[in-house]
Amino acid sequence: MSKNLKFVFLIIFVISNLSAQEIQFNTEEDYSRVTDGPYVFWKDNLATVEYVMNGHKVFQEIRLKESGAYSFNLEGFEQEFEISTYQPLVDPDTYTNVDKIFVISDIHGQYDRFVQILQNNKVIDAENNWIWEDGHLVILGDVVDRGPMVTECLWLIHKLETQAEIWNGKVHFLLGNHEIMLLRGDTRYMHEKYQVVADKLGRSYYKFFAEDSEFGRWFRSKNTVIKINGILFVHAGLHPKIISRNYTFADINEAVRENIDAPENSIKFSDFLNFLFKDDGPFWYRGYFEDTKSSPQIKQQELWDILDHFKASQIVVGHTTQDFINPFFKDKVIPVDTGIKYGDKGEGLLWKNGIFYRAKANGYLERLTF
Ligand code: ZN
């Protein structure tokens, strides 16, 4: 190849790279014709349904004659939406004799990857309906923020909760630090699309998750830490302080629910709440992983003590992103956040007959524990 020809190739390469970047930039920025929602707000039996369709605000009211659940469809949205006048029930924190468990974490608005992992692992069918029979699906928090399809993820989980009950299965949507931040009005990590949606609907984004909203009531009923078949599940991890201070799961789950909306000052001056909502708490703790800026690594004996204290065999956590699911501390800690937030990465965790498997996005299983 002559020198000149090489030069021409180089120029073409540079130009094509530039235009690719430019196109991507434009599509990311243009949300003038955005569609998103619905967001539902309750006042007794009156539901106000708000959404954005092709950039326009749509608003409708549904007045229910009687209290109860109600389903509706909206033109332009594939899914049916089920809402209820009742406050959501609070789930127990302990389960036994569960047949199979599927775990996924840190979805961060990456709806397509979320659906792909669930479909290929036979948790849902091609129409996104529950087929996980009487199995449990654990979502370890951080469904919100970062990605552009948070609302779609939330309505899917909301629907699966109801469908699972019919099969005698169960969905556990545990709270992550990003749900807590959003409920407390911190929207620094929301995708830029939601600023456009919020502007068009004339509310701050976090108001879609206020106490009078369907999503907000639902989030505020959720647990932080649970145990299924002797396995612990929590968004980030449990710090050794939890046993030296003798906090129970009920203490933690209730205190989080009761104080999600507490002013910063009342959290600051309560030892327990300060622990719960800050760096060493179940939403943020990174001490199971190699030393990070926020936490020194836990000692093996401290971890054994936590498991003994709660009569648990393992602990499954999200929050700290790994390349793939690779248990450590002698398979006692199983990290599940494998970067679904990047859109084209990430996998799930399957537990069946006492054995854990990596459940890859293509449905391929790889045995993790023996
Ligand atoms: Zn997190």
mmCIF file of C-alpha atoms and ligand atoms in Angstrom:
data_model
loop_
_atom_site.group_PDB
_atom_site.id
_atom_site.type_symbol
_atom_site.label_atom_id
_atom_site.label_comp_id
_atom_site.label_asym_id
_atom_site.label_seq_id
_atom_site.Cartn_x
_atom_site.Cartn_y
_atom_site.Cartn_z
ATOM 1 C CA MET A 1 0.000 0.000 0.000
ATOM 2 C CA SER A 2 1.415 3.412 -0.910
ATOM 3 C CA LYS A 3 1.939 6.046 1.705
ATOM 4 C CA ASN A 4 -0.767 8.220 0.134
ATOM 5 C CA LEU A 5 -3.355 5.482 0.208
ATOM 6 C CA LYS A 6 -2.679 4.791 3.879
ATOM 7 C CA PHE A 7 -3.192 8.461 4.570
ATOM 8 C CA VAL A 8 -6.574 8.446 2.777
ATOM 9 C CA PHE A 9 -7.674 5.412 4.811
ATOM 10 C CA LEU A 10 -6.680 7.152 7.995
ATOM 11 C CA ILE A 11 -8.707 10.235 7.101
ATOM 12 C CA ILE A 12 -11.792 8.151 6.250
ATOM 13 C CA PHE A 13 -11.448 6.320 9.553
ATOM 14 C CA VAL A 14 -11.217 9.558 11.518
ATOM 15 C CA ILE A 15 -14.225 11.071 9.708
ATOM 16 C CA SER A 16 -16.427 7.999 10.145
ATOM 17 C CA ASN A 17 -15.560 7.857 13.838
ATOM 18 C CA LEU A 18 -16.450 11.491 14.304
ATOM 19 C CA SER A 19 -19.822 11.197 12.583
ATOM 20 C CA ALA A 20 -20.693 8.096 14.648
ATOM 21 C CA GLN A 21 -20.016 10.023 17.834
ATOM 22 C CA GLU A 22 -22.003 12.981 16.578
ATOM 23 C CA ILE A 23 -25.072 10.871 15.760
ATOM 24 C CA GLN A 24 -25.000 9.215 19.175
ATOM 25 C CA PHE A 25 -24.683 12.603 20.837
ATOM 26 C CA ASN A 26 -27.764 13.939 19.012
ATOM 27 C CA THR A 27 -30.034 11.005 19.838
ATOM 28 C CA GLU A 28 -29.025 11.159 23.487
ATOM 29 C CA GLU A 29 -29.777 14.835 23.779
ATOM 30 C CA ASP A 30 -33.116 15.035 21.979
ATOM 31 C CA TYR A 31 -35.996 14.246 24.321
ATOM 32 C CA SER A 32 -38.456 16.780 22.916
ATOM 33 C CA ARG A 33 -40.768 13.930 21.778
ATOM 34 C CA VAL A 34 -40.258 11.753 24.834
ATOM 35 C CA THR A 35 -42.852 9.232 26.042
ATOM 36 C CA ASP A 36 -42.767 8.207 29.711
ATOM 37 C CA GLY A 37 -45.016 7.172 32.550
ATOM 38 C CA PRO A 38 -47.609 6.774 33.786
ATOM 39 C CA TYR A 39 -47.207 8.281 37.229
ATOM 40 C CA VAL A 40 -50.195 7.727 39.489
ATOM 41 C CA PHE A 41 -51.182 9.858 42.481
ATOM 42 C CA TRP A 42 -53.835 8.901 45.007
ATOM 43 C CA LYS A 43 -56.339 10.912 46.971
ATOM 44 C CA ASP A 44 -58.687 8.426 48.651
ATOM 45 C CA ASN A 45 -60.373 6.595 45.726
ATOM 46 C CA LEU A 46 -59.358 9.160 43.117
ATOM 47 C CA ALA A 47 -56.303 8.279 41.014
ATOM 48 C CA THR A 48 -54.667 11.005 38.959
ATOM 49 C CA VAL A 49 -52.730 9.478 36.081
ATOM 50 C CA GLU A 50 -50.075 11.641 34.422
ATOM 51 C CA TYR A 51 -47.731 10.773 31.568
ATOM 52 C CA VAL A 52 -45.858 12.249 28.642
ATOM 53 C CA MET A 53 -46.788 11.048 25.130
ATOM 54 C CA ASN A 54 -44.563 12.168 22.243
ATOM 55 C CA GLY A 55 -43.530 15.194 24.259
ATOM 56 C CA HIS A 56 -47.046 16.189 25.369
ATOM 57 C CA LYS A 57 -48.431 16.039 28.880
ATOM 58 C CA VAL A 58 -51.485 13.830 29.253
ATOM 59 C CA PHE A 59 -53.574 13.840 32.368
ATOM 60 C CA GLN A 60 -56.583 11.805 33.373
ATOM 61 C CA GLU A 61 -58.531 11.013 36.493
ATOM 62 C CA ILE A 62 -59.918 7.660 37.520
ATOM 63 C CA ARG A 63 -62.491 7.768 40.297
ATOM 64 C CA LEU A 64 -63.100 4.321 41.733
ATOM 65 C CA LYS A 65 -66.511 3.523 43.193
ATOM 66 C CA GLU A 66 -65.051 1.062 45.661
ATOM 67 C CA SER A 67 -61.662 0.584 47.259
ATOM 68 C CA GLY A 68 -59.530 -2.094 45.630
ATOM 69 C CA ALA A 69 -57.260 -2.938 42.721
ATOM 70 C CA TYR A 70 -57.872 -1.547 39.254
ATOM 71 C CA SER A 71 -56.240 -2.251 35.871
ATOM 72 C CA PHE A 72 -56.057 0.078 32.887
ATOM 73 C CA ASN A 73 -54.400 0.389 29.486
ATOM 74 C CA LEU A 74 -53.065 3.556 27.900
ATOM 75 C CA GLU A 75 -52.738 4.074 24.167
ATOM 76 C CA GLY A 76 -49.089 4.057 23.186
ATOM 77 C CA PHE A 77 -47.986 1.853 26.101
ATOM 78 C CA GLU A 78 -47.681 -1.906 25.667
ATOM 79 C CA GLN A 79 -48.230 -2.841 29.272
ATOM 80 C CA GLU A 80 -51.371 -3.005 31.352
ATOM 81 C CA PHE A 81 -51.096 -1.021 34.584
ATOM 82 C CA GLU A 82 -52.490 -2.262 37.861
ATOM 83 C CA ILE A 83 -52.996 0.112 40.753
ATOM 84 C CA SER A 84 -54.695 -0.199 44.119
ATOM 85 C CA THR A 85 -56.360 2.147 46.551
ATOM 86 C CA TYR A 86 -54.914 0.128 49.422
ATOM 87 C CA GLN A 87 -51.591 0.843 51.069
ATOM 88 C CA PRO A 88 -49.253 -2.000 50.008
ATOM 89 C CA LEU A 89 -48.711 -4.691 52.620
ATOM 90 C CA VAL A 90 -45.356 -5.081 54.332
ATOM 91 C CA ASP A 91 -43.779 -8.470 53.574
ATOM 92 C CA PRO A 92 -42.209 -10.769 56.195
ATOM 93 C CA ASP A 93 -38.403 -10.736 56.460
ATOM 94 C CA THR A 94 -37.855 -14.527 56.658
ATOM 95 C CA TYR A 95 -38.845 -17.367 54.320
ATOM 96 C CA THR A 96 -38.101 -21.088 54.351
ATOM 97 C CA ASN A 97 -38.727 -24.062 52.031
ATOM 98 C CA VAL A 98 -38.445 -21.972 48.891
ATOM 99 C CA ASP A 99 -37.846 -24.119 45.808
ATOM 100 C CA LYS A 100 -35.713 -21.819 43.688
ATOM 101 C CA ILE A 101 -34.438 -18.257 43.922
ATOM 102 C CA PHE A 102 -33.397 -15.897 41.125
ATOM 103 C CA VAL A 103 -31.440 -12.777 42.125
ATOM 104 C CA ILE A 104 -30.692 -9.646 40.131
ATOM 105 C CA SER A 105 -29.255 -6.332 41.258
ATOM 106 C CA ASP A 106 -28.478 -2.736 40.282
ATOM 107 C CA ILE A 107 -30.649 -2.645 37.157
ATOM 108 C CA HIS A 108 -30.432 1.174 36.984
ATOM 109 C CA GLY A 109 -33.061 1.696 34.308
ATOM 110 C CA GLN A 110 -31.551 -0.783 31.806
ATOM 111 C CA TYR A 111 -34.880 -2.345 30.931
ATOM 112 C CA ASP A 112 -33.775 -4.306 27.841
ATOM 113 C CA ARG A 113 -30.925 -6.057 29.645
ATOM 114 C CA PHE A 114 -33.186 -6.724 32.660
ATOM 115 C CA VAL A 115 -35.854 -8.330 30.447
ATOM 116 C CA GLN A 116 -33.250 -10.299 28.468
ATOM 117 C CA ILE A 117 -31.785 -11.850 31.634
ATOM 118 C CA LEU A 118 -35.230 -12.727 33.049
ATOM 119 C CA GLN A 119 -36.569 -14.115 29.752
ATOM 120 C CA ASN A 120 -33.541 -16.244 28.893
ATOM 121 C CA ASN A 121 -33.507 -17.690 32.399
ATOM 122 C CA LYS A 122 -37.239 -18.551 32.205
ATOM 123 C CA VAL A 123 -38.336 -16.237 35.003
ATOM 124 C CA ILE A 124 -40.681 -14.488 32.537
ATOM 125 C CA ASP A 125 -41.989 -15.462 29.099
ATOM 126 C CA ALA A 126 -41.671 -13.597 25.785
ATOM 127 C CA GLU A 127 -44.627 -11.361 26.795
ATOM 128 C CA ASN A 128 -42.900 -10.567 30.107
ATOM 129 C CA ASN A 129 -45.357 -12.606 32.187
ATOM 130 C CA TRP A 130 -44.274 -14.572 35.264
ATOM 131 C CA ILE A 131 -43.389 -18.232 34.559
ATOM 132 C CA TRP A 132 -41.038 -18.701 37.531
ATOM 133 C CA GLU A 133 -43.778 -20.825 39.133
ATOM 134 C CA ASP A 134 -43.486 -20.843 42.934
ATOM 135 C CA GLY A 135 -39.921 -19.532 42.819
ATOM 136 C CA HIS A 136 -38.790 -16.282 44.400
ATOM 137 C CA LEU A 137 -37.283 -13.351 42.491
ATOM 138 C CA VAL A 138 -35.045 -11.099 44.591
ATOM 139 C CA ILE A 139 -34.233 -7.640 43.249
ATOM 140 C CA LEU A 140 -31.445 -6.244 45.402
ATOM 141 C CA GLY A 141 -32.217 -2.551 44.927
ATOM 142 C CA ASP A 142 -30.933 0.290 42.721
ATOM 143 C CA VAL A 143 -33.579 -0.145 40.040
ATOM 144 C CA VAL A 144 -33.741 3.650 39.687
ATOM 145 C CA ASP A 145 -31.245 6.328 38.502
ATOM 146 C CA ARG A 146 -28.554 6.351 35.790
ATOM 147 C CA GLY A 147 -30.388 4.601 32.898
ATOM 148 C CA PRO A 148 -33.211 5.856 30.626
ATOM 149 C CA MET A 149 -35.926 3.201 31.233
ATOM 150 C CA VAL A 150 -36.522 3.315 34.973
ATOM 151 C CA THR A 151 -40.306 3.663 34.672
ATOM 152 C CA GLU A 152 -40.573 0.577 32.436
ATOM 153 C CA CYS A 153 -38.510 -1.450 34.947
ATOM 154 C CA LEU A 154 -40.716 -0.344 37.833
ATOM 155 C CA TRP A 155 -44.043 -1.169 36.152
ATOM 156 C CA LEU A 156 -42.689 -4.575 35.130
ATOM 157 C CA ILE A 157 -41.628 -5.398 38.704
ATOM 158 C CA HIS A 158 -44.954 -4.053 39.973
ATOM 159 C CA LYS A 159 -46.834 -6.403 37.621
ATOM 160 C CA LEU A 160 -44.634 -9.419 38.371
ATOM 161 C CA GLU A 161 -45.320 -8.989 42.091
ATOM 162 C CA THR A 162 -49.020 -9.573 41.509
ATOM 163 C CA GLN A 163 -48.508 -12.376 38.991
ATOM 164 C CA ALA A 164 -46.039 -14.222 41.248
ATOM 165 C CA GLU A 165 -48.603 -14.340 44.075
ATOM 166 C CA ILE A 166 -51.018 -16.224 41.791
ATOM 167 C CA TRP A 167 -48.379 -18.934 41.256
ATOM 168 C CA ASN A 168 -47.468 -18.979 44.955
ATOM 169 C CA GLY A 169 -44.168 -17.378 44.029
ATOM 170 C CA LYS A 170 -42.798 -14.090 45.340
ATOM 171 C CA VAL A 171 -41.017 -10.938 44.210
ATOM 172 C CA HIS A 172 -38.805 -9.219 46.798
ATOM 173 C CA PHE A 173 -37.879 -5.706 45.749
ATOM 174 C CA LEU A 174 -35.340 -4.628 48.383
ATOM 175 C CA LEU A 175 -34.331 -0.996 48.730
ATOM 176 C CA GLY A 176 -30.947 0.245 47.477
ATOM 177 C CA ASN A 177 -29.153 3.514 48.178
ATOM 178 C CA HIS A 178 -30.535 4.984 44.935
ATOM 179 C CA GLU A 179 -34.162 4.331 45.968
ATOM 180 C CA ILE A 180 -33.380 5.958 49.328
ATOM 181 C CA MET A 181 -31.737 8.965 47.637
ATOM 182 C CA LEU A 182 -34.668 9.424 45.275
ATOM 183 C CA LEU A 183 -37.270 9.178 48.061
ATOM 184 C CA ARG A 184 -35.265 11.743 50.019
ATOM 185 C CA GLY A 185 -35.263 14.160 47.070
ATOM 186 C CA ASP A 186 -31.716 13.614 45.806
ATOM 187 C CA THR A 187 -31.968 13.317 42.004
ATOM 188 C CA ARG A 188 -28.319 13.921 41.094
ATOM 189 C CA TYR A 189 -28.068 10.538 39.376
ATOM 190 C CA MET A 190 -31.290 10.548 37.351
ATOM 191 C CA HIS A 191 -30.970 10.201 33.576
ATOM 192 C CA GLU A 192 -31.289 13.511 31.699
ATOM 193 C CA LYS A 193 -34.488 12.200 30.061
ATOM 194 C CA TYR A 194 -36.286 12.440 33.404
ATOM 195 C CA GLN A 195 -35.479 16.128 33.736
ATOM 196 C CA VAL A 196 -37.391 16.653 30.477
ATOM 197 C CA VAL A 197 -40.270 14.476 31.741
ATOM 198 C CA ALA A 198 -40.366 16.324 35.061
ATOM 199 C CA ASP A 199 -40.406 19.710 33.282
ATOM 200 C CA LYS A 200 -43.235 18.611 30.975
ATOM 201 C CA LEU A 201 -45.315 17.282 33.883
ATOM 202 C CA GLY A 202 -44.505 20.305 36.028
ATOM 203 C CA ARG A 203 -43.204 18.433 39.087
ATOM 204 C CA SER A 204 -39.746 17.784 40.476
ATOM 205 C CA TYR A 205 -38.769 14.227 39.506
ATOM 206 C CA TYR A 206 -38.687 12.984 43.117
ATOM 207 C CA LYS A 207 -42.342 14.048 43.533
ATOM 208 C CA PHE A 208 -43.296 11.115 41.255
ATOM 209 C CA PHE A 209 -42.185 9.015 44.233
ATOM 210 C CA ALA A 210 -43.887 11.058 46.962
ATOM 211 C CA GLU A 211 -46.003 9.470 49.687
ATOM 212 C CA ASP A 212 -49.256 10.031 47.757
ATOM 213 C CA SER A 213 -47.955 8.320 44.589
ATOM 214 C CA GLU A 214 -48.381 4.672 43.581
ATOM 215 C CA PHE A 215 -44.597 4.219 43.265
ATOM 216 C CA GLY A 216 -43.906 6.124 46.474
ATOM 217 C CA ARG A 217 -46.327 4.104 48.618
ATOM 218 C CA TRP A 218 -44.947 0.937 47.095
ATOM 219 C CA PHE A 219 -41.284 1.847 47.762
ATOM 220 C CA ARG A 220 -42.108 2.875 51.329
ATOM 221 C CA SER A 221 -43.523 -0.599 52.059
ATOM 222 C CA LYS A 222 -40.299 -2.385 51.081
ATOM 223 C CA ASN A 223 -37.745 -4.262 53.169
ATOM 224 C CA THR A 224 -34.021 -3.630 53.411
ATOM 225 C CA VAL A 225 -32.786 -7.041 54.565
ATOM 226 C CA ILE A 226 -34.399 -10.486 54.296
ATOM 227 C CA LYS A 227 -33.479 -14.154 54.723
ATOM 228 C CA ILE A 228 -34.655 -16.942 52.399
ATOM 229 C CA ASN A 229 -33.698 -20.570 53.074
ATOM 230 C CA GLY A 230 -30.985 -19.321 55.446
ATOM 231 C CA ILE A 231 -29.427 -17.005 52.842
ATOM 232 C CA LEU A 232 -29.209 -13.267 53.622
ATOM 233 C CA PHE A 233 -30.084 -10.666 50.999
ATOM 234 C CA VAL A 234 -29.240 -6.960 51.314
ATOM 235 C CA HIS A 235 -28.264 -4.226 48.840
ATOM 236 C CA ALA A 236 -24.705 -3.442 49.985
ATOM 237 C CA GLY A 237 -23.815 -5.540 53.058
ATOM 238 C CA LEU A 238 -24.158 -5.901 56.827
ATOM 239 C CA HIS A 239 -21.459 -4.244 58.951
ATOM 240 C CA PRO A 240 -20.184 -6.018 62.148
ATOM 241 C CA LYS A 241 -21.768 -3.180 64.189
ATOM 242 C CA ILE A 242 -25.101 -4.777 63.493
ATOM 243 C CA ILE A 243 -24.387 -7.601 65.944
ATOM 244 C CA SER A 244 -22.462 -5.625 68.572
ATOM 245 C CA ARG A 245 -25.557 -3.407 68.826
ATOM 246 C CA ASN A 246 -27.950 -6.311 68.502
ATOM 247 C CA TYR A 247 -30.101 -4.872 65.724
ATOM 248 C CA THR A 248 -32.666 -7.331 64.352
ATOM 249 C CA PHE A 249 -33.990 -7.454 60.766
ATOM 250 C CA ALA A 250 -37.303 -6.132 62.076
ATOM 251 C CA ASP A 251 -35.491 -3.192 63.736
ATOM 252 C CA ILE A 252 -33.738 -2.344 60.483
ATOM 253 C CA ASN A 253 -36.660 -2.819 58.092
ATOM 254 C CA GLU A 254 -39.060 -0.860 60.291
ATOM 255 C CA ALA A 255 -36.645 1.962 61.078
ATOM 256 C CA VAL A 256 -35.884 2.455 57.381
ATOM 257 C CA ARG A 257 -39.591 2.531 56.457
ATOM 258 C CA GLU A 258 -40.434 4.903 59.288
ATOM 259 C CA ASN A 259 -37.569 7.300 58.623
ATOM 260 C CA ILE A 260 -37.253 7.418 54.836
ATOM 261 C CA ASP A 261 -38.758 10.897 54.934
ATOM 262 C CA ALA A 262 -37.149 11.999 58.201
ATOM 263 C CA PRO A 263 -35.302 15.331 58.063
ATOM 264 C CA GLU A 264 -31.497 15.122 57.807
ATOM 265 C CA ASN A 265 -31.108 16.495 61.343
ATOM 266 C CA SER A 266 -33.088 13.737 63.027
ATOM 267 C CA ILE A 267 -30.974 11.167 61.183
ATOM 268 C CA LYS A 268 -27.759 12.919 62.160
ATOM 269 C CA PHE A 269 -28.571 12.905 65.874
ATOM 270 C CA SER A 270 -29.745 9.290 66.109
ATOM 271 C CA ASP A 271 -26.967 6.730 66.388
ATOM 272 C CA PHE A 272 -29.131 4.002 64.843
ATOM 273 C CA LEU A 273 -30.454 6.088 61.938
ATOM 274 C CA ASN A 274 -27.021 7.483 61.249
ATOM 275 C CA PHE A 275 -25.740 3.923 60.979
ATOM 276 C CA LEU A 276 -28.658 2.825 58.778
ATOM 277 C CA PHE A 277 -28.549 5.609 56.217
ATOM 278 C CA LYS A 278 -24.799 6.344 56.045
ATOM 279 C CA ASP A 279 -21.560 4.694 54.865
ATOM 280 C CA ASP A 280 -21.544 1.633 57.176
ATOM 281 C CA GLY A 281 -25.246 0.920 56.708
ATOM 282 C CA PRO A 282 -26.965 -1.734 54.569
ATOM 283 C CA PHE A 283 -27.342 0.614 51.556
ATOM 284 C CA TRP A 284 -23.732 1.786 51.237
ATOM 285 C CA TYR A 285 -21.322 -0.570 53.036
ATOM 286 C CA ARG A 286 -18.460 -1.866 50.868
ATOM 287 C CA GLY A 287 -16.460 -3.697 53.538
ATOM 288 C CA TYR A 288 -16.804 -7.192 52.069
ATOM 289 C CA PHE A 289 -14.702 -6.083 49.137
ATOM 290 C CA GLU A 290 -11.024 -5.161 49.149
ATOM 291 C CA ASP A 291 -10.308 -1.904 50.953
ATOM 292 C CA THR A 292 -12.229 0.929 49.384
ATOM 293 C CA LYS A 293 -12.164 4.625 50.211
ATOM 294 C CA SER A 294 -15.318 4.299 52.320
ATOM 295 C CA SER A 295 -14.682 1.029 54.211
ATOM 296 C CA PRO A 296 -11.723 -1.091 55.340
ATOM 297 C CA GLN A 297 -12.229 -4.766 54.498
ATOM 298 C CA ILE A 298 -14.063 -6.899 57.079
ATOM 299 C CA LYS A 299 -12.079 -9.649 58.859
ATOM 300 C CA GLN A 300 -13.098 -13.201 58.050
ATOM 301 C CA GLN A 301 -14.067 -13.897 61.690
ATOM 302 C CA GLU A 302 -16.321 -10.829 61.775
ATOM 303 C CA LEU A 303 -18.150 -12.124 58.729
ATOM 304 C CA TRP A 304 -18.491 -15.599 60.284
ATOM 305 C CA ASP A 305 -19.925 -13.920 63.415
ATOM 306 C CA ILE A 306 -22.539 -12.063 61.364
ATOM 307 C CA LEU A 307 -23.623 -15.266 59.620
ATOM 308 C CA ASP A 308 -23.727 -17.159 62.955
ATOM 309 C CA HIS A 309 -25.696 -14.402 64.621
ATOM 310 C CA PHE A 310 -28.406 -14.500 61.951
ATOM 311 C CA LYS A 311 -28.200 -18.299 61.538
ATOM 312 C CA ALA A 312 -27.331 -17.820 57.881
ATOM 313 C CA SER A 313 -25.168 -19.769 55.439
ATOM 314 C CA GLN A 314 -24.319 -17.008 52.953
ATOM 315 C CA ILE A 315 -24.928 -13.351 52.196
ATOM 316 C CA VAL A 316 -25.864 -12.086 48.736
ATOM 317 C CA VAL A 317 -25.147 -8.418 47.974
ATOM 318 C CA GLY A 318 -25.234 -5.894 45.108
ATOM 319 C CA HIS A 319 -23.976 -2.286 45.027
ATOM 320 C CA THR A 320 -20.258 -2.930 44.425
ATOM 321 C CA THR A 321 -19.816 -3.700 40.727
ATOM 322 C CA GLN A 322 -17.907 -6.829 39.690
ATOM 323 C CA ASP A 323 -17.018 -8.158 36.231
ATOM 324 C CA PHE A 324 -19.007 -11.337 36.834
ATOM 325 C CA ILE A 325 -20.468 -13.245 39.814
ATOM 326 C CA ASN A 326 -17.538 -14.710 41.687
ATOM 327 C CA PRO A 327 -18.155 -15.691 45.337
ATOM 328 C CA PHE A 328 -15.462 -14.991 47.912
ATOM 329 C CA PHE A 329 -14.772 -15.453 51.658
ATOM 330 C CA LYS A 330 -15.042 -19.215 51.038
ATOM 331 C CA ASP A 331 -18.221 -18.759 48.989
ATOM 332 C CA LYS A 332 -19.944 -17.018 51.913
ATOM 333 C CA VAL A 333 -20.270 -13.667 50.118
ATOM 334 C CA ILE A 334 -21.914 -13.693 46.706
ATOM 335 C CA PRO A 335 -21.757 -10.372 44.832
ATOM 336 C CA VAL A 336 -24.461 -9.913 42.201
ATOM 337 C CA ASP A 337 -23.961 -6.392 40.790
ATOM 338 C CA THR A 338 -22.251 -7.244 37.513
ATOM 339 C CA GLY A 339 -22.688 -3.971 35.708
ATOM 340 C CA ILE A 340 -26.187 -4.093 34.233
ATOM 341 C CA LYS A 341 -25.901 -0.280 34.480
ATOM 342 C CA TYR A 342 -23.614 -0.331 31.398
ATOM 343 C CA GLY A 343 -26.535 -1.620 29.300
ATOM 344 C CA ASP A 344 -24.836 -4.563 27.615
ATOM 345 C CA LYS A 345 -23.313 -6.280 30.664
ATOM 346 C CA GLY A 346 -24.466 -8.134 33.733
ATOM 347 C CA GLU A 347 -26.023 -11.410 34.775
ATOM 348 C CA GLY A 348 -28.252 -12.973 37.416
ATOM 349 C CA LEU A 349 -27.755 -15.474 40.211
ATOM 350 C CA LEU A 350 -29.724 -18.700 40.519
ATOM 351 C CA TRP A 351 -30.085 -20.815 43.653
ATOM 352 C CA LYS A 352 -31.580 -24.289 43.328
ATOM 353 C CA ASN A 353 -31.261 -27.428 45.481
ATOM 354 C CA GLY A 354 -28.611 -25.802 47.652
ATOM 355 C CA ILE A 355 -26.368 -24.791 44.748
ATOM 356 C CA PHE A 356 -25.631 -21.339 43.325
ATOM 357 C CA TYR A 357 -25.220 -20.737 39.589
ATOM 358 C CA ARG A 358 -24.204 -17.756 37.494
ATOM 359 C CA ALA A 359 -27.248 -17.215 35.279
ATOM 360 C CA LYS A 360 -25.905 -15.490 32.210
ATOM 361 C CA ALA A 361 -27.923 -13.149 30.014
ATOM 362 C CA ASN A 362 -28.160 -15.840 27.308
ATOM 363 C CA GLY A 363 -29.611 -18.319 29.818
ATOM 364 C CA TYR A 364 -26.417 -20.347 30.161
ATOM 365 C CA LEU A 365 -25.808 -21.574 33.724
ATOM 366 C CA GLU A 366 -22.406 -21.964 35.343
ATOM 367 C CA ARG A 367 -22.162 -23.734 38.667
ATOM 368 C CA LEU A 368 -20.568 -21.603 41.406
ATOM 369 C CA THR A 369 -20.718 -23.630 44.604
ATOM 370 C CA PHE A 370 -20.318 -27.325 45.396
HETATM 371 ZN ZN ZN B 1 -26.045 0.843 45.332
#
